[in-house]
mmCIF file of C-alpha atoms in Angstrom:
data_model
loop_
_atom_site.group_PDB
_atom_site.id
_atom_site.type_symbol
_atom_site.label_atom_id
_atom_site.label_comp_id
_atom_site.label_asym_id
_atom_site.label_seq_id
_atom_site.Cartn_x
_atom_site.Cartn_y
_atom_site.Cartn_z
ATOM 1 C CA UNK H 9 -21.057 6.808 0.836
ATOM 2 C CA UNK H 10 -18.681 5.159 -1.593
ATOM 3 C CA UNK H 11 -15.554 3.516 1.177
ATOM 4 C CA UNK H 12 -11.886 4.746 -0.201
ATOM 5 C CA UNK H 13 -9.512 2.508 -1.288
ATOM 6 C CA UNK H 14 -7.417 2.735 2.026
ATOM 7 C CA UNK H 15 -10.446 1.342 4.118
ATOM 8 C CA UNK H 16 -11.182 -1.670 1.266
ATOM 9 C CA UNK H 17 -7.012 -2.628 1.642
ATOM 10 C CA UNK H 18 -7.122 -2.367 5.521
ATOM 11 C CA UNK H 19 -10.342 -4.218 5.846
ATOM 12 C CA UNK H 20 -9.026 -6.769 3.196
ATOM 13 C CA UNK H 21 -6.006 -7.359 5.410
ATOM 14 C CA UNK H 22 -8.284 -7.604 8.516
ATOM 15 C CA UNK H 23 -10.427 -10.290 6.715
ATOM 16 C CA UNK H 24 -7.084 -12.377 5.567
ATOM 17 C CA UNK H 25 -5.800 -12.362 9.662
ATOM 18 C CA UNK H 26 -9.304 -13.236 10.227
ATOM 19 C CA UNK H 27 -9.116 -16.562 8.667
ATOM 20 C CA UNK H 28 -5.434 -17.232 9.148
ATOM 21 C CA UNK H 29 -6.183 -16.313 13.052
ATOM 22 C CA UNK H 30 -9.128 -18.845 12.692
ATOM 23 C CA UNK H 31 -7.545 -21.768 10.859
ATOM 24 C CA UNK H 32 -4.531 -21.626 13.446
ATOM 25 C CA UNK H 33 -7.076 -21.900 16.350
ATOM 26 C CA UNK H 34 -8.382 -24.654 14.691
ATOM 27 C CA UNK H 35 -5.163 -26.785 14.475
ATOM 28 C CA UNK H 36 -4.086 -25.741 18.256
ATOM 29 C CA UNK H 37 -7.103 -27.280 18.923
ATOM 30 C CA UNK H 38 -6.212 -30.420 17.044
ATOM 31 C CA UNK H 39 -2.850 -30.778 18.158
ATOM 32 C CA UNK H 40 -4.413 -30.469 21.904
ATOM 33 C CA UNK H 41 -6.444 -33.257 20.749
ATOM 34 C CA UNK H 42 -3.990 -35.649 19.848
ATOM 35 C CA UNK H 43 -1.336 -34.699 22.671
ATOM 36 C CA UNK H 44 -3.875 -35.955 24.978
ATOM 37 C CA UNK H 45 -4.419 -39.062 23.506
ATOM 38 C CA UNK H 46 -0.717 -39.705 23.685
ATOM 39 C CA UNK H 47 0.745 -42.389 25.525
ATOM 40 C CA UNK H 48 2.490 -40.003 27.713
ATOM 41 C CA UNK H 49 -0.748 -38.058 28.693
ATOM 42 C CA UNK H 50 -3.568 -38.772 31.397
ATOM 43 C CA UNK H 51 -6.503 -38.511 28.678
ATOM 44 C CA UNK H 52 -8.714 -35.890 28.719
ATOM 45 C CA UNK H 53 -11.393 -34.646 31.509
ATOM 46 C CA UNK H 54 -14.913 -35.761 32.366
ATOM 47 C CA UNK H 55 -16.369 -32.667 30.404
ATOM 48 C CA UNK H 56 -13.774 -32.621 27.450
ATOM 49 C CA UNK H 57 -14.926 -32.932 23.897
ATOM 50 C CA UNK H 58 -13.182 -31.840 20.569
ATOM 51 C CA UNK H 59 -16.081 -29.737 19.816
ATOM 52 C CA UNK H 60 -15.835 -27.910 22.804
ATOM 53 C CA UNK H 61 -11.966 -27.283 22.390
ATOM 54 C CA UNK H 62 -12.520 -26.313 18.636
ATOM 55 C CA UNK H 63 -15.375 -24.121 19.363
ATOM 56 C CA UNK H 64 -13.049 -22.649 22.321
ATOM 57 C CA UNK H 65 -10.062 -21.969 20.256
ATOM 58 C CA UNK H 66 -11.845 -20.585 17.724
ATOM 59 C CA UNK H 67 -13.728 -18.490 19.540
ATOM 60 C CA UNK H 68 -10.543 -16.933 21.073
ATOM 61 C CA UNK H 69 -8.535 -16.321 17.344
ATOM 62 C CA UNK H 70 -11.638 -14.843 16.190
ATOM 63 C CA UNK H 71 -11.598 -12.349 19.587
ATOM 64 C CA UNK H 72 -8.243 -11.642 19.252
ATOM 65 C CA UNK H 73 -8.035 -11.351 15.278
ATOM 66 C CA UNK H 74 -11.219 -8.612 15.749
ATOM 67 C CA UNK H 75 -9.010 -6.994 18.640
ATOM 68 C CA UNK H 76 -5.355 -7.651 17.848
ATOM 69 C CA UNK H 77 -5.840 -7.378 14.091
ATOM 70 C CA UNK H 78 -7.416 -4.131 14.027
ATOM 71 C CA UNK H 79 -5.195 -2.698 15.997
ATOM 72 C CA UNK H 80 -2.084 -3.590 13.819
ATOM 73 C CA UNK H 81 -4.099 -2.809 10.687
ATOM 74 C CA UNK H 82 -5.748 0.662 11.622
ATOM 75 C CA UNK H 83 -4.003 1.791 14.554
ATOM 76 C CA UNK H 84 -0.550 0.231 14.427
ATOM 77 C CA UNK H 85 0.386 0.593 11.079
ATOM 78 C CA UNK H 86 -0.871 3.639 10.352
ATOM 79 C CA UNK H 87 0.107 5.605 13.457
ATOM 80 C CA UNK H 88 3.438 4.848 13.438
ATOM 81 C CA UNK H 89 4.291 4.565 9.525
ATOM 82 C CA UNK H 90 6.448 7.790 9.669
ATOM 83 C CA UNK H 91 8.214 6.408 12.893
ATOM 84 C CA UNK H 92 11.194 4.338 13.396
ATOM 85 C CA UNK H 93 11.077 0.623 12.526
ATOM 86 C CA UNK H 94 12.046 -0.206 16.088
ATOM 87 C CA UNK H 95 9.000 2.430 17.554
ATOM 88 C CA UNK H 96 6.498 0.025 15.085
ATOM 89 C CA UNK H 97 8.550 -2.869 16.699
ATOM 90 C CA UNK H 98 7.944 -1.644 20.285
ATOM 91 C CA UNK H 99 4.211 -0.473 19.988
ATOM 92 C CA UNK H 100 3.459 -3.895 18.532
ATOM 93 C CA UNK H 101 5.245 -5.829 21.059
ATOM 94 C CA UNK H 102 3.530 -3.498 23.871
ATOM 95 C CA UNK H 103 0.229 -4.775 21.518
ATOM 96 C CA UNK H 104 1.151 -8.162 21.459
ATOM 97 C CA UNK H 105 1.069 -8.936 25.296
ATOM 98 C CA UNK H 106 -2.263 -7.454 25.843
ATOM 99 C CA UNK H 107 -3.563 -9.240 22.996
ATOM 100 C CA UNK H 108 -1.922 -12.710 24.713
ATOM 101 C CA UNK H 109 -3.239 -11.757 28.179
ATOM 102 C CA UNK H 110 -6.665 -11.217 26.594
ATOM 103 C CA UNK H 111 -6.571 -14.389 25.480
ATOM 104 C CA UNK H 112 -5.456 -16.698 28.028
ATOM 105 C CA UNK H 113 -8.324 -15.074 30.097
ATOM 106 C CA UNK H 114 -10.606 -16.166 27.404
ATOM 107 C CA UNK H 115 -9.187 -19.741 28.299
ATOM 108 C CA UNK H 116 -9.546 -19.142 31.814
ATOM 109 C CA UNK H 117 -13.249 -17.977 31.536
ATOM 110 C CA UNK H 118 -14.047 -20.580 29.158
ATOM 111 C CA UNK H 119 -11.784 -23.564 30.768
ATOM 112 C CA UNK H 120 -9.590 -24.319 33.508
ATOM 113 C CA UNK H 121 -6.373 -24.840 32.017
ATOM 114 C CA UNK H 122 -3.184 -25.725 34.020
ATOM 115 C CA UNK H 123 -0.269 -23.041 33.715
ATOM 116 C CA UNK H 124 1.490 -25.158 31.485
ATOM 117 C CA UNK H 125 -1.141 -24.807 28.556
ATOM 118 C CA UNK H 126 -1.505 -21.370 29.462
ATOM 119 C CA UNK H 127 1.910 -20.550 28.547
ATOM 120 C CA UNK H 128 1.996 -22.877 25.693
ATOM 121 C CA UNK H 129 -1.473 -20.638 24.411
ATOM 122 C CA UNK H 130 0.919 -17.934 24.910
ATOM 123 C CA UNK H 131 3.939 -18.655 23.235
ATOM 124 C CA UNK H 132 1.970 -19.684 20.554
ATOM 125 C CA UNK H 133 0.052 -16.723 19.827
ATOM 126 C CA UNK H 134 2.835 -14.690 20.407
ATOM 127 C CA UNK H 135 4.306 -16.096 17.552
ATOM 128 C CA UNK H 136 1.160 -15.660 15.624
ATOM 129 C CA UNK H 137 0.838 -11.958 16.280
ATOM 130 C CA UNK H 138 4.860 -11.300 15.495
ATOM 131 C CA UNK H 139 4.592 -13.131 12.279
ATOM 132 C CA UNK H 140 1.006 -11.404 11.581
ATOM 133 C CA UNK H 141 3.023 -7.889 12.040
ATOM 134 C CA UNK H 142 6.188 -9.122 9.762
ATOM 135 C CA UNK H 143 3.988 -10.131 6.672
ATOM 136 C CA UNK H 144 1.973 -6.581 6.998
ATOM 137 C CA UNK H 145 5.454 -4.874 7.061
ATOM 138 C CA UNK H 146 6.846 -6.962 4.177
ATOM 139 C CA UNK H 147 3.864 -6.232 2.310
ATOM 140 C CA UNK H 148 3.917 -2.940 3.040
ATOM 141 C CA UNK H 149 7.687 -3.090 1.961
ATOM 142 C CA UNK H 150 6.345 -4.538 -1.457
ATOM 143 C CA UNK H 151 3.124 -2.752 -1.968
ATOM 144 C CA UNK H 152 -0.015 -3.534 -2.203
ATOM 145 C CA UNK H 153 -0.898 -6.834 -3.607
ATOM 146 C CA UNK H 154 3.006 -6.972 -4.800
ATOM 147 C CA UNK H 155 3.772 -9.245 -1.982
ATOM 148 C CA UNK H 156 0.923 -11.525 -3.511
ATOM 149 C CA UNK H 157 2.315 -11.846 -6.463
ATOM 150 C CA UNK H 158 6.005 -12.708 -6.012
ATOM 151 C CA UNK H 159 4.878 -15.238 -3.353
ATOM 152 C CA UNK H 160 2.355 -16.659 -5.619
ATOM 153 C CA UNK H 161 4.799 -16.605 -8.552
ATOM 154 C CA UNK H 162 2.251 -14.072 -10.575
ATOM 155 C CA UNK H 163 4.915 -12.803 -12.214
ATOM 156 C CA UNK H 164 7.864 -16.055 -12.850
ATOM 157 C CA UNK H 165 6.839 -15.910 -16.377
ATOM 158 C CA UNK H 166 6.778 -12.297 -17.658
ATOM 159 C CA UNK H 167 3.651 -11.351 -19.042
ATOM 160 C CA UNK H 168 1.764 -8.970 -21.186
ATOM 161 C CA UNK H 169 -0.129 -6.009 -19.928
ATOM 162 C CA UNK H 170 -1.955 -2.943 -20.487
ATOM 163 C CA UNK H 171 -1.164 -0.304 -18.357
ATOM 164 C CA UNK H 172 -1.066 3.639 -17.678
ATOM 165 C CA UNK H 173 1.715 5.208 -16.188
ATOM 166 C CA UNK H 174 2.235 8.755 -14.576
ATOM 167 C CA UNK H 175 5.416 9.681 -14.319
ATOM 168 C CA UNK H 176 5.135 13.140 -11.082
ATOM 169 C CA UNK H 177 7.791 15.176 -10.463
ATOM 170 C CA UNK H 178 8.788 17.832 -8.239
ATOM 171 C CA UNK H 179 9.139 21.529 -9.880
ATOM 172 C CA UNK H 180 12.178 22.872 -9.131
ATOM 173 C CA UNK H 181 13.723 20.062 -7.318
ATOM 174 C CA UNK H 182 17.407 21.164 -7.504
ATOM 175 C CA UNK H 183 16.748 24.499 -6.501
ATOM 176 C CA UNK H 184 15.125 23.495 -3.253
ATOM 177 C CA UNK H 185 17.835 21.015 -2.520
ATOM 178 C CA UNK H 186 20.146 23.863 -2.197
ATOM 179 C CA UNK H 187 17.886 25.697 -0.311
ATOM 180 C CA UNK H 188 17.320 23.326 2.017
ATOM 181 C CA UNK H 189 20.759 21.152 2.468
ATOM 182 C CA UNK H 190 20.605 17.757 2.146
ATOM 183 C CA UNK H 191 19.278 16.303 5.464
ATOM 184 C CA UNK H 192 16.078 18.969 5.184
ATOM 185 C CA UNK H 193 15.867 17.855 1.564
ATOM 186 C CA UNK H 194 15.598 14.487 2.308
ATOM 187 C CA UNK H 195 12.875 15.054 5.226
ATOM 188 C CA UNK H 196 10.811 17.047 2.606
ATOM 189 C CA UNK H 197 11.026 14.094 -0.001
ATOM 190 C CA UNK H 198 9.828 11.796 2.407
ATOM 191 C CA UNK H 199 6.821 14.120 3.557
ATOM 192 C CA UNK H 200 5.502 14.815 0.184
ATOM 193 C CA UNK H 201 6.006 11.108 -0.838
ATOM 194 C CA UNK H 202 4.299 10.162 2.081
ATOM 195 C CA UNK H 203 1.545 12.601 1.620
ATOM 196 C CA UNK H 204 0.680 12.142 -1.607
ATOM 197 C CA UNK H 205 0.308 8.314 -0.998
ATOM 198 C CA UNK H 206 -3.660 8.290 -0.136
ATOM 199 C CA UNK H 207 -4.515 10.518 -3.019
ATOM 200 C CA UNK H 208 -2.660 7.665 -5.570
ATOM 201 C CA UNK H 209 -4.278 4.449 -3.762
ATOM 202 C CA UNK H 210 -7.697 5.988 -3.553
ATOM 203 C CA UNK H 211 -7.644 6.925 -7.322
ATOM 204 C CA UNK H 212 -6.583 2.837 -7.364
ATOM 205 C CA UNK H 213 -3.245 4.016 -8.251
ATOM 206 C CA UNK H 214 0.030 1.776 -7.620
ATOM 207 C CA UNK H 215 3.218 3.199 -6.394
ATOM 208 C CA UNK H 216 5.782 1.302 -8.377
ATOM 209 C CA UNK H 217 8.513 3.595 -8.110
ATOM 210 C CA UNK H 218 10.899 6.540 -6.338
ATOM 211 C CA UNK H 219 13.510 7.777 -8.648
ATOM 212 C CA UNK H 220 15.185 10.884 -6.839
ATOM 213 C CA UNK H 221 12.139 13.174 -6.623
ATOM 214 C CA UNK H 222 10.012 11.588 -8.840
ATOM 215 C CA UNK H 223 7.477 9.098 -8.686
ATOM 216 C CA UNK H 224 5.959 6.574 -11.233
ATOM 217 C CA UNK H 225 2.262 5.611 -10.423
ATOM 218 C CA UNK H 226 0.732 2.737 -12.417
ATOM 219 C CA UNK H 227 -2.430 1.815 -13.566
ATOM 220 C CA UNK H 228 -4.201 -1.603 -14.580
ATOM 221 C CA UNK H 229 -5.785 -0.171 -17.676
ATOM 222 C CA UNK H 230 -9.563 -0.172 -16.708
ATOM 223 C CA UNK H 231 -8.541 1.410 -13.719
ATOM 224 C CA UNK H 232 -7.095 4.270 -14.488
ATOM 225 C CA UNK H 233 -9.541 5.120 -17.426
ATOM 226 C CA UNK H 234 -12.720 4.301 -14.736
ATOM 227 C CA UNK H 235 -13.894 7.903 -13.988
ATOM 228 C CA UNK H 236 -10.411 9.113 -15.615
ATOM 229 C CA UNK H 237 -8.553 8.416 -12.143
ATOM 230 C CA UNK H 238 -5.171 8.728 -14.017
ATOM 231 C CA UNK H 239 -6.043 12.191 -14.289
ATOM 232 C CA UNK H 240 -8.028 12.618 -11.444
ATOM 233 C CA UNK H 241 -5.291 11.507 -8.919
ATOM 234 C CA UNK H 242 -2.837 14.313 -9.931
ATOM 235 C CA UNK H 243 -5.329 16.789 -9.183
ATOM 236 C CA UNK H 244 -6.522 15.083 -5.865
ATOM 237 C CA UNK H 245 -2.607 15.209 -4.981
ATOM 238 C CA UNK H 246 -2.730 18.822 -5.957
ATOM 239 C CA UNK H 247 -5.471 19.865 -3.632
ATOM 240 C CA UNK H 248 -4.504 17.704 -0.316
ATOM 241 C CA UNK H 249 -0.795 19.201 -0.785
ATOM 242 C CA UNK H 250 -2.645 22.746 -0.674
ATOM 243 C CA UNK H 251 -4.782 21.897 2.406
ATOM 244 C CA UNK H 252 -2.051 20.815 4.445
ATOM 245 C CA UNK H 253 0.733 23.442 2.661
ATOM 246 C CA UNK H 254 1.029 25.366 6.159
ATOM 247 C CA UNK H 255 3.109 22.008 7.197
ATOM 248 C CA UNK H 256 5.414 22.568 4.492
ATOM 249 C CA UNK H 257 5.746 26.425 4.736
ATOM 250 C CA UNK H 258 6.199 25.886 8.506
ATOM 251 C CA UNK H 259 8.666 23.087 8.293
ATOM 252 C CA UNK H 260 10.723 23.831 4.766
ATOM 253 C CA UNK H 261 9.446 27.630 3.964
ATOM 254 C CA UNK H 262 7.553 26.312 0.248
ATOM 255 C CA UNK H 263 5.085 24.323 -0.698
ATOM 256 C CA UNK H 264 6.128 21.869 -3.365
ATOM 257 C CA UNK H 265 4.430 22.155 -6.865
ATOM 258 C CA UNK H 266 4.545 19.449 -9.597
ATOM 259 C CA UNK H 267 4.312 18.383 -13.158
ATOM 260 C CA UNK H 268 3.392 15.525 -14.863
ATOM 261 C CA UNK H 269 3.212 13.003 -17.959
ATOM 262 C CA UNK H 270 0.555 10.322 -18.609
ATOM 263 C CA UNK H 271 0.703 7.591 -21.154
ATOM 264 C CA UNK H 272 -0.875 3.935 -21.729
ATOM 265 C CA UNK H 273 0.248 0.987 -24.142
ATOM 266 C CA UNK H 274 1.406 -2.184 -23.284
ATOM 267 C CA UNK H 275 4.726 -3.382 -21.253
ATOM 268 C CA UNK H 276 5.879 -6.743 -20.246
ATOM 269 C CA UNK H 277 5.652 -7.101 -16.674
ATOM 270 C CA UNK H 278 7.915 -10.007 -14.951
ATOM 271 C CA UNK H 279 10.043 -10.559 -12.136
ATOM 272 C CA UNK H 280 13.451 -10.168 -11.387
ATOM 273 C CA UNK H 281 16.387 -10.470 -9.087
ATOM 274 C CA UNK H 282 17.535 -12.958 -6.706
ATOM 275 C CA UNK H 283 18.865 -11.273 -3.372
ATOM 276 C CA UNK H 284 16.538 -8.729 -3.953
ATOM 277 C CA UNK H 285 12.788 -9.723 -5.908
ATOM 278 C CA UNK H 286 10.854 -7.108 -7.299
ATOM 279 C CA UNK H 287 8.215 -7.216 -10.409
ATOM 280 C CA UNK H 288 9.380 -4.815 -13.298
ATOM 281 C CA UNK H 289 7.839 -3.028 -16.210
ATOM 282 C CA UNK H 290 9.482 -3.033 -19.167
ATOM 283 C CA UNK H 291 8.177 -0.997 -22.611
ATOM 284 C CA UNK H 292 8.720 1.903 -24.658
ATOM 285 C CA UNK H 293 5.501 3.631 -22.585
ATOM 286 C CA UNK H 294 7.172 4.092 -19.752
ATOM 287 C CA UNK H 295 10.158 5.856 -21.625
ATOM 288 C CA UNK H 296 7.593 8.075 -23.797
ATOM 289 C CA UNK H 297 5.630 8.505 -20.110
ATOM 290 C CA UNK H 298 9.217 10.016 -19.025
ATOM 291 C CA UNK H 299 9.765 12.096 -22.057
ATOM 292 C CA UNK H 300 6.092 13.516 -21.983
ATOM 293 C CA UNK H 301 6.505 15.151 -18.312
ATOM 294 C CA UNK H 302 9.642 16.678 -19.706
ATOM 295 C CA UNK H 303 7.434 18.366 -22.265
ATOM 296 C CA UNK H 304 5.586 20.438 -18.941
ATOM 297 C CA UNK H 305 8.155 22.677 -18.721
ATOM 298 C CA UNK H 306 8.320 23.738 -22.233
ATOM 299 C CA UNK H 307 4.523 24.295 -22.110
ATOM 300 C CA UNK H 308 4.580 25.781 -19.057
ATOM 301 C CA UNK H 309 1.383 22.825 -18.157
ATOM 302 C CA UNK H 310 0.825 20.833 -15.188
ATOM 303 C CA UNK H 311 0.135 17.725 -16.864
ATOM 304 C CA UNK H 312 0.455 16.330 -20.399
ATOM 305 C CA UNK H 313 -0.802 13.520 -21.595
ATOM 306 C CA UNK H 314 -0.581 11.516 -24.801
ATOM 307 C CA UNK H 315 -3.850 11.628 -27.285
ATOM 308 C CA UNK H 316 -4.384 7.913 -27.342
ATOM 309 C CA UNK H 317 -4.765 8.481 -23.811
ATOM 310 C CA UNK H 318 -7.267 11.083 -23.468
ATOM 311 C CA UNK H 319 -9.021 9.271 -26.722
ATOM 312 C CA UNK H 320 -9.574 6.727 -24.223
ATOM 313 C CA UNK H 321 -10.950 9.173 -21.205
ATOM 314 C CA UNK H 322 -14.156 9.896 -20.727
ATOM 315 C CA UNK H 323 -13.009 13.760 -19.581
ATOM 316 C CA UNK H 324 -16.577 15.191 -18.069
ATOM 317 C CA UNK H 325 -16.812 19.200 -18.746
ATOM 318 C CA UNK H 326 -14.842 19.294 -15.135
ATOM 319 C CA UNK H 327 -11.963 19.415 -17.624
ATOM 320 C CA UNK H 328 -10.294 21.527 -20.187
ATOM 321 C CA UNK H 329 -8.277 19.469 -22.735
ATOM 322 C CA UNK H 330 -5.806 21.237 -25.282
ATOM 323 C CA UNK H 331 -4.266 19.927 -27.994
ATOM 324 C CA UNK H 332 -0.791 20.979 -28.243
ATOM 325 C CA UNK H 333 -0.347 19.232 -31.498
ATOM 326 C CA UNK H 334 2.060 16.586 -32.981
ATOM 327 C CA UNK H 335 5.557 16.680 -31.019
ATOM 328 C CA UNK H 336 8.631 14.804 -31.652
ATOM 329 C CA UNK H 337 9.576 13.885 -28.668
ATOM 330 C CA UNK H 338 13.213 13.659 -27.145
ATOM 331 C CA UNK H 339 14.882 10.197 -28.642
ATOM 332 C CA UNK H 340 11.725 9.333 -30.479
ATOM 333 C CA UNK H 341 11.354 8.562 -34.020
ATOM 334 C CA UNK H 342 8.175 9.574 -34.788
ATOM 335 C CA UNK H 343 5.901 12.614 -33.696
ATOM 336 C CA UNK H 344 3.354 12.278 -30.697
ATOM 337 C CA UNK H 345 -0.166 14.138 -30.652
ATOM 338 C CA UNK H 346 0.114 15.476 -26.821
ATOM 339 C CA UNK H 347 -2.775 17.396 -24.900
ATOM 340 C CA UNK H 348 -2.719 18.912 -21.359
ATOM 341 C CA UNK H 349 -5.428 18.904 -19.087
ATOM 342 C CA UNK H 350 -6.905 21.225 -16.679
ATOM 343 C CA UNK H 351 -9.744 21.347 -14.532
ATOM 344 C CA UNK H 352 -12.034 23.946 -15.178
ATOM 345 C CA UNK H 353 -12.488 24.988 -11.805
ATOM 346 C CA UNK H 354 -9.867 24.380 -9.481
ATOM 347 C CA UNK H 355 -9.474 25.850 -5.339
#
């Protein structure tokens, strides 16, 4: 059984807390070392060695990094993403102190410690675990891996890349919004964006943008052409919105449909902005991306995509792949050889 892409990110995220949890028991341990060797301490016990204390603190991050980690990772984060910031903020804290209580009776079944260390153990974790929960929200802010790369400075320097880019958007959008009203609209938006999110990451998919109701999912190249997942992920959206499209008929009376355009080539990725980072794309594929999904409607197709793309594709016979011929496409100079794509059986 081949483990989605949601599992790999949230185990990947377990594994980083993991060592971070590890390497911070490791220098508590440490810094007990040298405060009792301090001219202001009483030196350690009989039975003390640094082994022992390293092997003790360790133990205890790696405990509470197994417990407290996946807990923030598969419970935490995931249960409450559609909730408030300060429900996330009150189920962690809730979290937090039976994580901290955990372990100080890991110290207490492992060592007598005096109150004093307990509640320095405490205080420290504490910390640990609040931090721990800020850097999965901020990367969940970012992205995936987006985070990464504006700490890491990936992007300082723009660069050049080969990407795909799907440009998905809602049929009908203005229609519904005045069916709906604004508030109801806005709910709805944030439902489908929400529920289309595990059928983009598990096609390896990255969200890079909202525009109004429209989203723009990227592709590193190789990715999106392995088992045509650029493709693939519009249907996958297509068939989860249909298994769940009793929510939407119960909460907003429709079920949303959607087109969409697909295009590769090359843009020059980089960062920008000072108050507020974020890593662009810049490139005339993401404007001919745009300018293909416009071409749906005309067609009356679900998706379009450019022939250099599909040239690219390994399409199995699951597809059907038309050529709608050479099209001169809105603010473009030159004619485009488009296609759509269908499967061939579809429920």
């Amino acid at each position: 059984i081949t483990m989605n892409r949601r599992t790999q990110y949230k185990l990947r995220q377990l594994g980083v807390i993991i060592i971070a949890w590890l390497i911070i028991g490791f220098i508590m341990a440490v810094y007990d070392h040298m405060i009792l060797y301090t001219n202001n301490s009483l030196g350690p016990s009989a039975d003390y060695t640094f082994l022992s204390s390293v092997i003790r603190n360790m133990f205890a991050a790696l405990v509470g990094a197994l417990l407290g980690g996946s807990l923030l990772v598969f419970f935490v984060n995931v249960k409450y993403q559609d909730k408030s910031y300060g429900y996330t903020v009150l189920a962690v804290m809730i979290s937090f102190v039976l994580i901290i209580l955990f372990i100080n009776v890991l110290f207490r079944i492992f060592s007598v410690q005096d109150t004093h260390r307990l509640f320095k153990n405490g205080l420290a974790w504490g910390v640990v675990v609040a931090v721990t929960q800020l850097l999965l929200q901020i990367n969940s802010k970012f992205g995936y891996g987006t985070f990464w790369n504006i700490v890491s400075g990936k992007y300082n320097t723009p660069r050049e890349e080969q990407r795909i880019f799907m440009f998905l958007d809602i049929n009908s959008s203005t229609t519904i919004a005045e069916q709906l009203g604004d508030q109801k609209y806005h709910e709805f938006l944030k439902d489908f964006f929400t529920d289309i999110t595990n059928p983009i990451l598990d096609n390896k998919g990255e969200i890079y943008q909202y525009a109004g109701d429209e989203v723009i999912v990227a592709w590193k190249y190789q990715d999106g052409i392995e088992n045509s997942m650029c493709v693939r992920c519009f249907f996958d959206i297509k068939t989860y919105i249909n298994s769940i499209k009793n929510k939407y008929l119960k909460r907003y009376g429709l079920v949303p449909t959607f087109k969409a355009g697909i295009h590769c080539g090359k843009v020059v990725a980089g960062e920008v902005g000072i108050i507020k980072r974020d890593i662009t794309y810049s490139g005339d594929v993401l404007n001919t991306s745009y300018r293909i999904q416009g071409m749906c409607k005309q067609y009356d197709e679900e998706v379009i995509a450019s022939s250099e793309l599909i040239n690219k594709l390994q399409l199995t016979s699951s597809y059907i792949v038309r050529a709608l011929g050479s099209i001169k496409l809105k603010g473009k100079e030159h004619e485009m050889l488009l296609s759509s794509v269908k499967p061939i059986v579809y429920s």
